[in-house]
PDB file of N, CA and C in Angstrom:
ATOM      1  N   MET A   1      20.858  -6.992 -12.505  1.00 46.00           N
ATOM      2  CA  MET A   1      20.420  -6.693 -11.173  1.00 46.00           C
ATOM      3  C   MET A   1      18.931  -6.474 -11.186  1.00 46.00           C
ATOM      4  N   ARG A   2      18.206  -7.152 -10.304  1.00 45.00           N
ATOM      5  CA  ARG A   2      16.774  -7.048 -10.269  1.00 45.00           C
ATOM      6  C   ARG A   2      16.307  -5.887  -9.375  1.00 45.00           C
ATOM      7  N   LYS A   3      15.411  -5.087  -9.919  1.00 48.00           N
ATOM      8  CA  LYS A   3      14.874  -3.940  -9.155  1.00 48.00           C
ATOM      9  C   LYS A   3      13.790  -4.477  -8.221  1.00 48.00           C
ATOM     10  N   GLU A   4      13.928  -4.230  -6.932  1.00 48.00           N
ATOM     11  CA  GLU A   4      12.910  -4.673  -5.974  1.00 48.00           C
ATOM     12  C   GLU A   4      11.824  -3.606  -5.896  1.00 48.00           C
ATOM     13  N   THR A   5      10.591  -4.070  -5.788  1.00 53.00           N
ATOM     14  CA  THR A   5       9.476  -3.191  -5.544  1.00 53.00           C
ATOM     15  C   THR A   5       8.906  -3.466  -4.190  1.00 53.00           C
ATOM     16  N   SER A   6       8.502  -2.411  -3.537  1.00 67.00           N
ATOM     17  CA  SER A   6       7.890  -2.590  -2.209  1.00 67.00           C
ATOM     18  C   SER A   6       6.404  -2.380  -2.334  1.00 67.00           C
ATOM     19  N   GLN A   7       5.701  -3.142  -1.549  1.00 82.00           N
ATOM     20  CA  GLN A   7       4.238  -2.993  -1.507  1.00 82.00           C
ATOM     21  C   GLN A   7       3.902  -2.338  -0.173  1.00 82.00           C
ATOM     22  N   ILE A   8       2.982  -1.370  -0.186  1.00 85.00           N
ATOM     23  CA  ILE A   8       2.513  -0.799   1.049  1.00 85.00           C
ATOM     24  C   ILE A   8       1.033  -1.092   1.135  1.00 85.00           C
ATOM     25  N   THR A   9       0.542  -1.093   2.338  1.00 91.00           N
ATOM     26  CA  THR A   9      -0.876  -1.338   2.570  1.00 91.00           C
ATOM     27  C   THR A   9      -1.693  -0.084   2.232  1.00 91.00           C
ATOM     28  N   GLU A  10      -2.961  -0.281   2.077  1.00 91.00           N
ATOM     29  CA  GLU A  10      -3.832   0.869   1.840  1.00 91.00           C
ATOM     30  C   GLU A  10      -3.805   1.842   2.982  1.00 91.00           C
ATOM     31  N   LYS A  11      -3.721   1.327   4.209  1.00 95.00           N
ATOM     32  CA  LYS A  11      -3.665   2.187   5.376  1.00 95.00           C
ATOM     33  C   LYS A  11      -2.373   2.991   5.386  1.00 95.00           C
ATOM     34  N   GLU A  12      -1.264   2.381   5.013  1.00 93.00           N
ATOM     35  CA  GLU A  12       0.028   3.106   4.945  1.00 93.00           C
ATOM     36  C   GLU A  12      -0.051   4.186   3.874  1.00 93.00           C
ATOM     37  N   ALA A  13      -0.629   3.845   2.721  1.00 90.00           N
ATOM     38  CA  ALA A  13      -0.740   4.821   1.627  1.00 90.00           C
ATOM     39  C   ALA A  13      -1.606   6.019   2.029  1.00 90.00           C
ATOM     40  N   LEU A  14      -2.668   5.731   2.730  1.00 93.00           N
ATOM     41  CA  LEU A  14      -3.516   6.820   3.194  1.00 93.00           C
ATOM     42  C   LEU A  14      -2.846   7.660   4.247  1.00 93.00           C
ATOM     43  N   SER A  15      -2.037   7.035   5.076  1.00 96.00           N
ATOM     44  CA  SER A  15      -1.306   7.757   6.100  1.00 96.00           C
ATOM     45  C   SER A  15      -0.269   8.730   5.441  1.00 96.00           C
ATOM     46  N   ILE A  16       0.394   8.252   4.407  1.00 95.00           N
ATOM     47  CA  ILE A  16       1.367   9.046   3.691  1.00 95.00           C
ATOM     48  C   ILE A  16       0.670  10.207   2.985  1.00 95.00           C
ATOM     49  N   TYR A  17      -0.511   9.943   2.395  1.00 94.00           N
ATOM     50  CA  TYR A  17      -1.310  10.981   1.768  1.00 94.00           C
ATOM     51  C   TYR A  17      -1.758  12.037   2.789  1.00 94.00           C
ATOM     52  N   ALA A  18      -2.253  11.540   3.949  1.00 97.00           N
ATOM     53  CA  ALA A  18      -2.719  12.466   5.022  1.00 97.00           C
ATOM     54  C   ALA A  18      -1.538  13.331   5.490  1.00 97.00           C
ATOM     55  N   LYS A  19      -0.357  12.720   5.625  1.00 97.00           N
ATOM     56  CA  LYS A  19       0.779  13.525   6.054  1.00 97.00           C
ATOM     57  C   LYS A  19       1.131  14.598   5.033  1.00 97.00           C
ATOM     58  N   MET A  20       1.017  14.268   3.734  1.00 97.00           N
ATOM     59  CA  MET A  20       1.210  15.269   2.680  1.00 97.00           C
ATOM     60  C   MET A  20       0.242  16.445   2.838  1.00 97.00           C
ATOM     61  N   MET A  21      -0.995  16.124   3.065  1.00 96.00           N
ATOM     62  CA  MET A  21      -2.010  17.193   3.214  1.00 96.00           C
ATOM     63  C   MET A  21      -1.824  17.976   4.525  1.00 96.00           C
ATOM     64  N   HIS A  22      -1.343  17.321   5.541  1.00 97.00           N
ATOM     65  CA  HIS A  22      -1.127  18.007   6.821  1.00 97.00           C
ATOM     66  C   HIS A  22       0.073  18.928   6.754  1.00 97.00           C
ATOM     67  N   THR A  23       1.180  18.446   6.155  1.00 97.00           N
ATOM     68  CA  THR A  23       2.418  19.216   6.102  1.00 97.00           C
ATOM     69  C   THR A  23       2.497  20.098   4.873  1.00 97.00           C
ATOM     70  N   LEU A  24       1.657  19.843   3.887  1.00 98.00           N
ATOM     71  CA  LEU A  24       1.679  20.518   2.598  1.00 98.00           C
ATOM     72  C   LEU A  24       2.983  20.336   1.873  1.00 98.00           C
ATOM     73  N   ASP A  25       3.570  19.133   2.046  1.00 97.00           N
ATOM     74  CA  ASP A  25       4.819  18.761   1.434  1.00 97.00           C
ATOM     75  C   ASP A  25       4.612  17.389   0.723  1.00 97.00           C
ATOM     76  N   SER A  26       4.745  17.400  -0.574  1.00 97.00           N
ATOM     77  CA  SER A  26       4.457  16.201  -1.350  1.00 97.00           C
ATOM     78  C   SER A  26       5.665  15.252  -1.534  1.00 97.00           C
ATOM     79  N   SER A  27       6.796  15.628  -1.064  1.00 95.00           N
ATOM     80  CA  SER A  27       8.018  14.852  -1.358  1.00 95.00           C
ATOM     81  C   SER A  27       7.965  13.371  -0.982  1.00 95.00           C
ATOM     82  N   GLU A  28       7.507  13.092   0.250  1.00 94.00           N
ATOM     83  CA  GLU A  28       7.443  11.675   0.679  1.00 94.00           C
ATOM     84  C   GLU A  28       6.404  10.930  -0.157  1.00 94.00           C
ATOM     85  N   PHE A  29       5.257  11.539  -0.344  1.00 94.00           N
ATOM     86  CA  PHE A  29       4.174  10.947  -1.123  1.00 94.00           C
ATOM     87  C   PHE A  29       4.681  10.606  -2.565  1.00 94.00           C
ATOM     88  N   GLU A  30       5.405  11.551  -3.155  1.00 95.00           N
ATOM     89  CA  GLU A  30       5.893  11.367  -4.517  1.00 95.00           C
ATOM     90  C   GLU A  30       6.783  10.158  -4.611  1.00 95.00           C
ATOM     91  N   SER A  31       7.596   9.939  -3.595  1.00 92.00           N
ATOM     92  CA  SER A  31       8.546   8.807  -3.664  1.00 92.00           C
ATOM     93  C   SER A  31       7.861   7.428  -3.691  1.00 92.00           C
ATOM     94  N   PHE A  32       6.614   7.361  -3.318  1.00 91.00           N
ATOM     95  CA  PHE A  32       5.875   6.124  -3.332  1.00 91.00           C
ATOM     96  C   PHE A  32       5.091   5.908  -4.653  1.00 91.00           C
ATOM     97  N   LEU A  33       5.018   6.931  -5.482  1.00 92.00           N
ATOM     98  CA  LEU A  33       4.203   6.811  -6.737  1.00 92.00           C
ATOM     99  C   LEU A  33       4.946   6.026  -7.796  1.00 92.00           C
ATOM    100  N   SER A  34       4.240   5.181  -8.486  1.00 91.00           N
ATOM    101  CA  SER A  34       4.834   4.468  -9.622  1.00 91.00           C
ATOM    102  C   SER A  34       4.795   5.404 -10.834  1.00 91.00           C
ATOM    103  N   GLU A  35       5.617   5.129 -11.824  1.00 90.00           N
ATOM    104  CA  GLU A  35       5.645   5.959 -13.019  1.00 90.00           C
ATOM    105  C   GLU A  35       4.299   5.983 -13.754  1.00 90.00           C
ATOM    106  N   ASP A  36       3.554   4.899 -13.653  1.00 90.00           N
ATOM    107  CA  ASP A  36       2.238   4.845 -14.348  1.00 90.00           C
ATOM    108  C   ASP A  36       1.056   5.155 -13.419  1.00 90.00           C
ATOM    109  N   PHE A  37       1.347   5.907 -12.396  1.00 89.00           N
ATOM    110  CA  PHE A  37       0.336   6.397 -11.460  1.00 89.00           C
ATOM    111  C   PHE A  37      -0.769   7.135 -12.200  1.00 89.00           C
ATOM    112  N   THR A  38      -2.011   6.902 -11.832  1.00 93.00           N
ATOM    113  CA  THR A  38      -3.122   7.636 -12.430  1.00 93.00           C
ATOM    114  C   THR A  38      -3.927   8.333 -11.339  1.00 93.00           C
ATOM    115  N   TYR A  39      -4.462   9.459 -11.660  1.00 93.00           N
ATOM    116  CA  TYR A  39      -5.196  10.304 -10.687  1.00 93.00           C
ATOM    117  C   TYR A  39      -6.415  10.877 -11.418  1.00 93.00           C
ATOM    118  N   SER A  40      -7.564  10.732 -10.772  1.00 93.00           N
ATOM    119  CA  SER A  40      -8.765  11.415 -11.275  1.00 93.00           C
ATOM    120  C   SER A  40      -9.512  12.044 -10.103  1.00 93.00           C
ATOM    121  N   SER A  41     -10.237  13.088 -10.415  1.00 90.00           N
ATOM    122  CA  SER A  41     -10.987  13.803  -9.379  1.00 90.00           C
ATOM    123  C   SER A  41     -12.108  14.525 -10.028  1.00 90.00           C
ATOM    124  N   GLN A  42     -13.189  14.747  -9.274  1.00 90.00           N
ATOM    125  CA  GLN A  42     -14.276  15.536  -9.831  1.00 90.00           C
ATOM    126  C   GLN A  42     -13.886  16.991 -10.067  1.00 90.00           C
ATOM    127  N   LYS A  43     -12.813  17.453  -9.375  1.00 86.00           N
ATOM    128  CA  LYS A  43     -12.342  18.821  -9.518  1.00 86.00           C
ATOM    129  C   LYS A  43     -11.342  18.971 -10.652  1.00 86.00           C
ATOM    130  N   VAL A  44     -10.874  17.879 -11.225  1.00 87.00           N
ATOM    131  CA  VAL A  44      -9.911  17.927 -12.286  1.00 87.00           C
ATOM    132  C   VAL A  44     -10.636  17.459 -13.585  1.00 87.00           C
ATOM    133  N   LEU A  45     -10.494  18.244 -14.628  1.00 88.00           N
ATOM    134  CA  LEU A  45     -11.282  17.954 -15.831  1.00 88.00           C
ATOM    135  C   LEU A  45     -10.881  16.658 -16.552  1.00 88.00           C
ATOM    136  N   THR A  46      -9.578  16.359 -16.602  1.00 92.00           N
ATOM    137  CA  THR A  46      -9.107  15.144 -17.263  1.00 92.00           C
ATOM    138  C   THR A  46      -8.223  14.351 -16.343  1.00 92.00           C
ATOM    139  N   ASP A  47      -8.228  13.034 -16.548  1.00 94.00           N
ATOM    140  CA  ASP A  47      -7.398  12.148 -15.697  1.00 94.00           C
ATOM    141  C   ASP A  47      -5.937  12.438 -15.943  1.00 94.00           C
ATOM    142  N   MET A  48      -5.144  12.245 -14.926  1.00 94.00           N
ATOM    143  CA  MET A  48      -3.711  12.366 -15.053  1.00 94.00           C
ATOM    144  C   MET A  48      -3.142  10.956 -15.114  1.00 94.00           C
ATOM    145  N   ASN A  49      -2.313  10.681 -16.081  1.00 95.00           N
ATOM    146  CA  ASN A  49      -1.889   9.327 -16.349  1.00 95.00           C
ATOM    147  C   ASN A  49      -0.400   9.069 -16.143  1.00 95.00           C
ATOM    148  N   SER A  50       0.223   9.871 -15.325  1.00 95.00           N
ATOM    149  CA  SER A  50       1.635   9.634 -15.009  1.00 95.00           C
ATOM    150  C   SER A  50       2.004  10.312 -13.705  1.00 95.00           C
ATOM    151  N   LYS A  51       3.051   9.843 -13.113  1.00 95.00           N
ATOM    152  CA  LYS A  51       3.584  10.377 -11.848  1.00 95.00           C
ATOM    153  C   LYS A  51       3.982  11.857 -12.087  1.00 95.00           C
ATOM    154  N   ASP A  52       4.673  12.153 -13.170  1.00 95.00           N
ATOM    155  CA  ASP A  52       5.134  13.471 -13.447  1.00 95.00           C
ATOM    156  C   ASP A  52       3.985  14.472 -13.642  1.00 95.00           C
ATOM    157  N   GLU A  53       2.930  14.022 -14.305  1.00 95.00           N
ATOM    158  CA  GLU A  53       1.763  14.854 -14.506  1.00 95.00           C
ATOM    159  C   GLU A  53       1.096  15.203 -13.150  1.00 95.00           C
ATOM    160  N   PHE A  54       0.993  14.234 -12.272  1.00 95.00           N
ATOM    161  CA  PHE A  54       0.432  14.466 -10.974  1.00 95.00           C
ATOM    162  C   PHE A  54       1.293  15.430 -10.144  1.00 95.00           C
ATOM    163  N   ILE A  55       2.597  15.236 -10.193  1.00 96.00           N
ATOM    164  CA  ILE A  55       3.497  16.071  -9.425  1.00 96.00           C
ATOM    165  C   ILE A  55       3.375  17.539  -9.894  1.00 96.00           C
ATOM    166  N   GLU A  56       3.281  17.729 -11.193  1.00 96.00           N
ATOM    167  CA  GLU A  56       3.129  19.091 -11.762  1.00 96.00           C
ATOM    168  C   GLU A  56       1.837  19.716 -11.292  1.00 96.00           C
ATOM    169  N   TYR A  57       0.811  18.910 -10.989  1.00 95.00           N
ATOM    170  CA  TYR A  57      -0.459  19.373 -10.479  1.00 95.00           C
ATOM    171  C   TYR A  57      -0.444  19.651  -8.980  1.00 95.00           C
ATOM    172  N   ILE A  58       0.101  18.702  -8.201  1.00 96.00           N
ATOM    173  CA  ILE A  58      -0.046  18.776  -6.754  1.00 96.00           C
ATOM    174  C   ILE A  58       0.881  19.807  -6.073  1.00 96.00           C
ATOM    175  N   ARG A  59       2.099  19.969  -6.589  1.00 97.00           N
ATOM    176  CA  ARG A  59       3.023  20.899  -5.969  1.00 97.00           C
ATOM    177  C   ARG A  59       2.440  22.333  -5.944  1.00 97.00           C
ATOM    178  N   PRO A  60       2.019  22.858  -7.081  1.00 97.00           N
ATOM    179  CA  PRO A  60       1.444  24.244  -7.043  1.00 97.00           C
ATOM    180  C   PRO A  60       0.166  24.326  -6.179  1.00 97.00           C
ATOM    181  N   LYS A  61      -0.634  23.257  -6.213  1.00 95.00           N
ATOM    182  CA  LYS A  61      -1.859  23.248  -5.417  1.00 95.00           C
ATOM    183  C   LYS A  61      -1.508  23.385  -3.919  1.00 95.00           C
ATOM    184  N   LEU A  62      -0.510  22.613  -3.474  1.00 97.00           N
ATOM    185  CA  LEU A  62      -0.125  22.684  -2.069  1.00 97.00           C
ATOM    186  C   LEU A  62       0.488  24.048  -1.713  1.00 97.00           C
ATOM    187  N   GLU A  63       1.187  24.660  -2.681  1.00 97.00           N
ATOM    188  CA  GLU A  63       1.753  25.992  -2.433  1.00 97.00           C
ATOM    189  C   GLU A  63       0.657  27.034  -2.291  1.00 97.00           C
ATOM    190  N   ILE A  64      -0.424  26.923  -3.040  1.00 96.00           N
ATOM    191  CA  ILE A  64      -1.559  27.834  -2.923  1.00 96.00           C
ATOM    192  C   ILE A  64      -2.236  27.673  -1.571  1.00 96.00           C
ATOM    193  N   ILE A  65      -2.361  26.454  -1.137  1.00 95.00           N
ATOM    194  CA  ILE A  65      -2.957  26.216   0.190  1.00 95.00           C
ATOM    195  C   ILE A  65      -2.076  26.825   1.290  1.00 95.00           C
ATOM    196  N   LYS A  66      -0.766  26.689   1.150  1.00 95.00           N
ATOM    197  CA  LYS A  66       0.190  27.255   2.139  1.00 95.00           C
ATOM    198  C   LYS A  66      -0.003  28.773   2.235  1.00 95.00           C
ATOM    199  N   LYS A  67      -0.155  29.425   1.097  1.00 94.00           N
ATOM    200  CA  LYS A  67      -0.266  30.897   1.075  1.00 94.00           C
ATOM    201  C   LYS A  67      -1.596  31.357   1.682  1.00 94.00           C
ATOM    202  N   ASN A  68      -2.620  30.559   1.620  1.00 90.00           N
ATOM    203  CA  ASN A  68      -3.933  30.969   2.124  1.00 90.00           C
ATOM    204  C   ASN A  68      -4.101  30.468   3.524  1.00 90.00           C
TER     205      ASN A  68
END
């Protein structure tokens, strides 16, 4: 059985990211990430090279924002 992959546009991806930041809920955004997702930022010392590594980073960050 062949696994189908869906492609989303840059605009759709940005919209999903914006929704995550607005709602402070990463669940929908996480569902679109590939396993080999990479993330880098000037505020993060080292690049993150997997979906799981990013999720471990973003969930607590969003929780801190919610509390403040």
